[in-house]
Coordinates of C-alpha atoms in Angstrom, one line a residue:
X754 CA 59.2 137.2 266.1
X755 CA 60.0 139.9 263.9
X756 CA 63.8 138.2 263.2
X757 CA 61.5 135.2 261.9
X758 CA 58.7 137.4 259.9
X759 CA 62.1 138.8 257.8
X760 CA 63.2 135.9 257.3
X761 CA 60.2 134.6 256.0
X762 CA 60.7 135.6 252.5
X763 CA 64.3 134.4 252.2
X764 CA 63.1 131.0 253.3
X765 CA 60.3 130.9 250.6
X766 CA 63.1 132.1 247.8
X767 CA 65.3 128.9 248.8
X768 CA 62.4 126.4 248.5
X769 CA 61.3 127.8 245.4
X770 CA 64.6 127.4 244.1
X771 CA 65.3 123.8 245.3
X772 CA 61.6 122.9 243.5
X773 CA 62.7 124.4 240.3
X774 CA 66.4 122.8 240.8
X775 CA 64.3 119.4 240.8
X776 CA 61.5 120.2 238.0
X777 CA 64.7 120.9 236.1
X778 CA 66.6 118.2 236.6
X779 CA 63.2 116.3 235.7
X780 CA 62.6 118.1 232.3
X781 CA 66.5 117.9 231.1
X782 CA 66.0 113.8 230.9
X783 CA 62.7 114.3 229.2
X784 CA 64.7 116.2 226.9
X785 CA 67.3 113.6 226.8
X786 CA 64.6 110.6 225.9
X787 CA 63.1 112.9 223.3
X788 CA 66.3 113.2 221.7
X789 CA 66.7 109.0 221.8
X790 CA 63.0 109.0 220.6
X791 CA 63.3 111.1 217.7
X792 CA 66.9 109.1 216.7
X793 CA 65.2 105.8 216.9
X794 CA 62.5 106.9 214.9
X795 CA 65.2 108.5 212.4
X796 CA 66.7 105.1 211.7
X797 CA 63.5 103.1 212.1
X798 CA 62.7 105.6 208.6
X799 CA 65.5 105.0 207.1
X800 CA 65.7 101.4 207.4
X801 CA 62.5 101.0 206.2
X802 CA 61.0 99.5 209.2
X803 CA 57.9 102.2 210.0
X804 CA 55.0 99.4 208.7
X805 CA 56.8 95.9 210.4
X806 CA 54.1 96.6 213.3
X807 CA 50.5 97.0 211.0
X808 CA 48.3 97.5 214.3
X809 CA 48.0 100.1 217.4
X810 CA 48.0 98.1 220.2
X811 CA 49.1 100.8 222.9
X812 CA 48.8 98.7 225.8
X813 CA 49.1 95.1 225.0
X814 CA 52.1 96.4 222.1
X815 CA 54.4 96.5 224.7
X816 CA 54.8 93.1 224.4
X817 CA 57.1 92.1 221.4
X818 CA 56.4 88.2 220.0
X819 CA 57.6 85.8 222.7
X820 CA 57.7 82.1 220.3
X821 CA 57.7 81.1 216.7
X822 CA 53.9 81.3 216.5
X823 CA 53.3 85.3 217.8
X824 CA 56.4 86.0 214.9
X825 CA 54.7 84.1 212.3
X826 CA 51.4 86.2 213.1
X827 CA 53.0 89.6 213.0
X828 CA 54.7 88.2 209.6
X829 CA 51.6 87.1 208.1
X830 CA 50.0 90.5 209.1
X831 CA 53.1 92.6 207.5
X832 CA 52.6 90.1 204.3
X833 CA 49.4 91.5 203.5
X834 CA 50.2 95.3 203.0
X835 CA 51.7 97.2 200.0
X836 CA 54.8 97.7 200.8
X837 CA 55.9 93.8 201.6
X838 CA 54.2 93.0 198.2
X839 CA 55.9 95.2 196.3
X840 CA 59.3 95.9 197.8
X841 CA 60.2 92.9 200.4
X842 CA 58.2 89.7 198.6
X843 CA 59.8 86.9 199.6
X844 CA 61.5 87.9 203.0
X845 CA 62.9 85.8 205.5
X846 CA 61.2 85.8 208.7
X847 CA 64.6 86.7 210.5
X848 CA 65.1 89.7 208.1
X849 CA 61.5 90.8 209.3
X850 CA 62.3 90.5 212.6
X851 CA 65.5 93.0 212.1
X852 CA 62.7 95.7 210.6
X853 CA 60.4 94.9 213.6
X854 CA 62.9 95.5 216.4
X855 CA 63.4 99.0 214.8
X856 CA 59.7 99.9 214.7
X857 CA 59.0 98.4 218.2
X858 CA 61.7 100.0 220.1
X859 CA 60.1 103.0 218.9
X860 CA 56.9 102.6 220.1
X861 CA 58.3 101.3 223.6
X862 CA 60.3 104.9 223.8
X863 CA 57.6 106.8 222.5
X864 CA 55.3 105.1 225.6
X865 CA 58.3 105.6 227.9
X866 CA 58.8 109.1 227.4
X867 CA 55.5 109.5 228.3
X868 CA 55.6 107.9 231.5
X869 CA 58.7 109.6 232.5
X870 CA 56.6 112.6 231.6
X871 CA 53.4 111.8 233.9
X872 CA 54.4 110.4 236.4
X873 CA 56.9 113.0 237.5
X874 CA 54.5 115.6 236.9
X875 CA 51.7 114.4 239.0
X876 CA 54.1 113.9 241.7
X877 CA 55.2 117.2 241.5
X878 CA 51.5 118.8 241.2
X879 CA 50.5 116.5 244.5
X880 CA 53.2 117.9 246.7
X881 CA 52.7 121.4 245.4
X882 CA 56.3 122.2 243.8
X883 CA 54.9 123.4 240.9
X884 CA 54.4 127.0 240.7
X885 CA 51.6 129.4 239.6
X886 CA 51.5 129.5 235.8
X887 CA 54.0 126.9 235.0
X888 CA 51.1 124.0 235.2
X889 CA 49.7 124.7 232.0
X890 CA 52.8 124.8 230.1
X891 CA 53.3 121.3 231.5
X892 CA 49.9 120.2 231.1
X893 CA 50.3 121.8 227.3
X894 CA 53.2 119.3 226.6
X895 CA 51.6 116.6 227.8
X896 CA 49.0 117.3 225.5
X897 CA 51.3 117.5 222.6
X898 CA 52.7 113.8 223.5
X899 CA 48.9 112.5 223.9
X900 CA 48.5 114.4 220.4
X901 CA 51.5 112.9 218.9
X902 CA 50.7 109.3 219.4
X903 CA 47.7 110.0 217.6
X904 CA 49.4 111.3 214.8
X905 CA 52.4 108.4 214.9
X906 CA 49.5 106.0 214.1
X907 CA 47.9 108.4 211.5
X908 CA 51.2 108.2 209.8
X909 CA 51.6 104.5 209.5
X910 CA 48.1 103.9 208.7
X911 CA 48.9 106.0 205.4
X912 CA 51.2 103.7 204.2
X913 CA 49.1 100.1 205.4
X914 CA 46.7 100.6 202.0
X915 CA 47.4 102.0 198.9
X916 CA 51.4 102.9 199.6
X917 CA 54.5 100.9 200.0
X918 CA 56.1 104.0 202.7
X919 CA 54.1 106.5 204.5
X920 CA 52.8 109.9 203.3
X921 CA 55.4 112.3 203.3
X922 CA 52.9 115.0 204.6
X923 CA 52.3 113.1 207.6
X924 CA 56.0 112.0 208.4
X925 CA 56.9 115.8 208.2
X926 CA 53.9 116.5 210.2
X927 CA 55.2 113.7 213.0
X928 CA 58.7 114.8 213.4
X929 CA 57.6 118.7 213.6
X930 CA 55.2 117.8 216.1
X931 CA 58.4 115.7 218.0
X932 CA 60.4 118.5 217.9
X933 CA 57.7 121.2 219.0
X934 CA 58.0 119.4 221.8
X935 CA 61.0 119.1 222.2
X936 CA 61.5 122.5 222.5
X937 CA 58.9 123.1 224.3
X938 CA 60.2 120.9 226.9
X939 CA 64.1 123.0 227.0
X940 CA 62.6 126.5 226.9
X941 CA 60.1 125.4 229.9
X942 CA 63.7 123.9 231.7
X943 CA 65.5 127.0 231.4
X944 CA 63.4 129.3 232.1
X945 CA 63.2 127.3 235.4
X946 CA 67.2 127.8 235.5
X947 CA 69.2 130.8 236.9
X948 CA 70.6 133.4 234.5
X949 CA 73.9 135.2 235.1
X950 CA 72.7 138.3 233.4
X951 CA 69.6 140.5 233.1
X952 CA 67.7 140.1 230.0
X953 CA 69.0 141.0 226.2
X954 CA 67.1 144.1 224.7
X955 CA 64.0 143.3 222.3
X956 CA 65.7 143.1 219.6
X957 CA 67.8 140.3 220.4
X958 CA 65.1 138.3 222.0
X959 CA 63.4 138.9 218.8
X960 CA 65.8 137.2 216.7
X961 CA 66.7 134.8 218.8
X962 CA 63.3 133.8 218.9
X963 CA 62.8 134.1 215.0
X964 CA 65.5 131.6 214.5
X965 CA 63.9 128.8 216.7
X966 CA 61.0 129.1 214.3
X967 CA 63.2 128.8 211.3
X968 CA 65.5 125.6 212.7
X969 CA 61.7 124.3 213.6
X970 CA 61.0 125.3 209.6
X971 CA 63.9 123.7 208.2
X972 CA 62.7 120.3 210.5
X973 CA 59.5 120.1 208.5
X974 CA 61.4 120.3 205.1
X975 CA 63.9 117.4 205.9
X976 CA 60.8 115.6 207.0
X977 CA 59.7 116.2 203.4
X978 CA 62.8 115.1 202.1
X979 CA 62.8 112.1 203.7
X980 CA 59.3 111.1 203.2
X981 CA 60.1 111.0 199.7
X982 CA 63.9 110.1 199.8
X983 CA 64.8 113.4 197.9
X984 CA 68.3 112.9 199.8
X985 CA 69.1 109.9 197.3
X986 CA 69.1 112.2 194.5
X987 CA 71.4 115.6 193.2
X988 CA 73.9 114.5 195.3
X989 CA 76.0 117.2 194.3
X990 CA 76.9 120.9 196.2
X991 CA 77.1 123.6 195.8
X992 CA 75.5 122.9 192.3
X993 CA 72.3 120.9 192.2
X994 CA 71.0 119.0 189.1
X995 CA 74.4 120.9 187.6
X996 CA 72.6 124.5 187.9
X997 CA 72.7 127.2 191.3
X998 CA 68.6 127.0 190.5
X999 CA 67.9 124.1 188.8
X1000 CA 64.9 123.8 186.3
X1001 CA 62.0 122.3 186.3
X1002 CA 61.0 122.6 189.9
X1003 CA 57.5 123.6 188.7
X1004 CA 56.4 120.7 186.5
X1005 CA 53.5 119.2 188.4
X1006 CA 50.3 121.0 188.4
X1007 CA 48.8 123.0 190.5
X1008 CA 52.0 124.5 191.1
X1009 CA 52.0 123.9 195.3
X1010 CA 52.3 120.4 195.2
X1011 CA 55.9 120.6 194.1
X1012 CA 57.1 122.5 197.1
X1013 CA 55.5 119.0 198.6
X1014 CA 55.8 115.9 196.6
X1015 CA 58.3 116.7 193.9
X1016 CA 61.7 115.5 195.4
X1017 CA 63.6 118.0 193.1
X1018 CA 61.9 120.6 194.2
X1019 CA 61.9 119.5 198.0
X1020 CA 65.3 119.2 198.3
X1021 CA 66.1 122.7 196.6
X1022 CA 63.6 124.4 199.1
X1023 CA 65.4 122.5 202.0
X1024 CA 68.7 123.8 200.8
X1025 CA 67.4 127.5 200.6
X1026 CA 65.9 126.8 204.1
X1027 CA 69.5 125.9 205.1
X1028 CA 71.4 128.9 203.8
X1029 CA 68.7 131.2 205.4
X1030 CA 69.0 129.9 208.6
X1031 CA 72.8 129.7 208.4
X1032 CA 72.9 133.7 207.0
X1033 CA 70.2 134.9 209.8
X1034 CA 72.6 132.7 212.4
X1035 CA 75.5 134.8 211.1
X1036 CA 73.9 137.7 211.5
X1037 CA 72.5 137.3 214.7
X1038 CA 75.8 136.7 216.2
X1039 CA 77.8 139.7 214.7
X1040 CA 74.9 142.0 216.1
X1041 CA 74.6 140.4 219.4
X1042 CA 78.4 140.8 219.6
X1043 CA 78.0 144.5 218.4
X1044 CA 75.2 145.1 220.6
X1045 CA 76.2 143.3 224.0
X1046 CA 80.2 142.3 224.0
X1047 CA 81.6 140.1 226.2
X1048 CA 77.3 139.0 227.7
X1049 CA 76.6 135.9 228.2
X1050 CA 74.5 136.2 225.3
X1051 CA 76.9 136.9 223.1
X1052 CA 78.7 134.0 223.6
X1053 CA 75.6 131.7 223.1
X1054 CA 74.8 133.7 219.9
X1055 CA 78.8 132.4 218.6
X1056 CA 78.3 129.0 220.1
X1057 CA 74.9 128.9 218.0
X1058 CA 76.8 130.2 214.7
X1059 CA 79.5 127.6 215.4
X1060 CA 76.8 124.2 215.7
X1061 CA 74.7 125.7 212.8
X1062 CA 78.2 125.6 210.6
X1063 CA 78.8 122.0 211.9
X1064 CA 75.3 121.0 211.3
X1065 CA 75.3 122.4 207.7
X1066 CA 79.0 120.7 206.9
X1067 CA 77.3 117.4 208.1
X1068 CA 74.2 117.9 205.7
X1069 CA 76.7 118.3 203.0
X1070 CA 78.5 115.5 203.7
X1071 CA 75.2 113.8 204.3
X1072 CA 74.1 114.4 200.8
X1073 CA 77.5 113.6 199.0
X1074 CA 77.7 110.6 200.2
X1075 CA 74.7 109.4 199.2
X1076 CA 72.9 109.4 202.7
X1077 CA 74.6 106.4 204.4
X1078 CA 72.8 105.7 207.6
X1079 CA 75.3 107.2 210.1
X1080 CA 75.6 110.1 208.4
X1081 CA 71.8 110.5 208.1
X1082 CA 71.2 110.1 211.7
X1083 CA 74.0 112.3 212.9
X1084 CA 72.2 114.5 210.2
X1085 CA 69.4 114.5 212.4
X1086 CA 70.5 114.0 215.9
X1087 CA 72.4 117.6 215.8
X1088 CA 69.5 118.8 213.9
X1089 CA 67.7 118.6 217.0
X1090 CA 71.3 119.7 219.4
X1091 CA 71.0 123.2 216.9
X1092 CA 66.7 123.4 217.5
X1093 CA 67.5 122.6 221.3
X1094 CA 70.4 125.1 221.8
X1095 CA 68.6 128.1 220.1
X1096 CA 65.3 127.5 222.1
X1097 CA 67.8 127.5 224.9
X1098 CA 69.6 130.7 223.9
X1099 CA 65.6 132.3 222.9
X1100 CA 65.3 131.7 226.7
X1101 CA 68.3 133.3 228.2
X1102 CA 67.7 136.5 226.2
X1103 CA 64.7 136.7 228.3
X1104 CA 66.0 135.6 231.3
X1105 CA 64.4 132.8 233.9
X1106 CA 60.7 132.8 235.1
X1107 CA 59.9 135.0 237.7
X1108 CA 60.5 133.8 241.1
X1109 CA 56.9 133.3 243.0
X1110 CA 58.2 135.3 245.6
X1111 CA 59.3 138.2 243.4
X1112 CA 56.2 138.4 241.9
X1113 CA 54.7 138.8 245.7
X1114 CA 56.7 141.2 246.3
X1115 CA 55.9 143.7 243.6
X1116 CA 52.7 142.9 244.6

């Protein structure tokens, strides 16, 4: 009886550790149909398919047009907003069908991603693998995803009226909000994952953490630039407009609304955010190098230094070539491997979630 009662707790640490194997597992190909989500939604931008679908329909929108008839309807929808007046007049019905696809295949991911959410999770809640406080940071991201379909529609219903493309305000609000959670999502997964080291000193967490909010930053002002296609402009580096700081960045009044809705000014203020993130990148990894040689975290802080220079080479190339499509979406796509990696790293400074049976036994 005794033999059993000390064996008790080893018992308990293996089944906590084959639940968090499998919530893992889970939240690594939410992670992975975010990523698809967000690239769809990339190229359904940049394509200029965002306003082919003019309604919310989230239940019966799953269903795309099945005959002539259901296509000539959605057409004769998308003919009566600005931006088919004004920019596509005279469209064939097969071209709108190419811009349809784009926008519809986003919706069906973005109502996919939360099924593959859900459903897991209430699985997981029923047989009791989730642990005490991990449920409301799972129920917090699946409030984020009920939020964000809120605000995808807010977003196209800005440009349905009185605008051929949707507010730049709220596009840069969408994506931020896709990439919160996002990140949500990995730092939840690896704090569920087993760390070869103790935690980094305060410092380092600090930083680390410091630079997620910048990457998440930096999303939110290429959102701005390409709500208002600020890309397709000054494609020149380092020099922009032929100047380090070119002028008039200040010309609309009041003086906020450039950092906003003035592309020139935009695109500067992205290209500062860049430089900042790569130099506090940099500097992170020489400390962390100083501070722990040879960790673990060391070599995560290099590996971070080394996608943030490939990220920022692919911007560049991005923006002197004019912002072809494959470049703009590998723009984005490793936007979001550099936002994923650093919440990963921000979580291995601190080391995984206490085991439920740990926390008993300090108790």
């Amino acid at each position: 009886m005794a033999a059993i009662s000390a064996a008790a707790p080893f018992v308990a640490r293996d089944r906590d550790l084959h639940n968090r194997a499998l919530l893992r597992g889970w939240l690594y190909v939410v992670v992975l149909v975010l990523f698809a989500l967000v690239l769809v939604g990339g190229a359904t931008r940049l394509t200029g398919s965002g306003l082919s679908i003019t309604e919310w329909k989230p239940i019966h929108g799953v269903i795309p047009p099945l005959n002539d008839a259901e296509w000539q309807e959605e057409f004769q929808l998308y003919q009566q907003i600005p931006q088919y007046a004004e920019l596509n007049k005279g469209m064939s019905i097969e071209a709108f069908k190419s811009i349809f696809w784009w926008e519809w295949a986003h919706r069906i991911l973005a109502r996919s991603v939360g099924l593959v959410f859900a459903l897991p999770l209430l699985f997981f809640w029923a047989t009791r693998r989730i642990e005490r406080g991990l449920g409301p940071k799972l129920a917090g991201i699946l409030l984020l995803g009920g939020l964000q379909g809120a605000i995808g529609w807010w977003m196209v219903a800005s440009g349905l009226v009185d605008r051929v493309s949707v507010s730049q305000y709220r596009l840069a609000t969408h994506l931020t909000l896709a990439a919160l959670i996002f990140t949500a999502t990995m730092i939840v997964a690896r704090g569920l994952a087993p760390h070869s080291e103790p935690a980094a000193d305060r410092s380092t967490q600090r930083l680390a953490g410091f630079i997620v909010l910048l990457a998440l930053i930096q999303i939110y002002l290429g959102g701005l630039v390409a709500g208002l296609d600020a890309g397709l402009s000054y494609n020149t580096w380092p020099l922009m407009d032929g100047k380090i700081i070119p002028g008039d960045l200040l010309i609309l009044e009041p003086a906020w609304r450039n950092f906003f809705e003035s592309p020139k000014t935009v695109q500067f203020v992205h290209r500062l955010g860049a430089y900042t993130l790569f130099i506090v990148v940099l500097w992170h990894m020489i400390a962390t190098r100083r501070r722990l040689p040879g960790s673990t975290h060391a070599r995560r802080a290099t590996l971070l230094f080394l996608a943030v220079l490939v990220q920022a080479s692919i911007g560049i190339g991005t923006l002197l070539m004019h912002v072809p499509l494959h470049m703009a979406l590998t723009h984005q796509g490793f936007a979001l491997i550099v936002l994923g990696f650093a919440a990963a790293h921000w979580r291995g400074t601190k080391g995984a979630y206490p085991l439920p049976t740990e926390i008993a036994l300090r108790s």
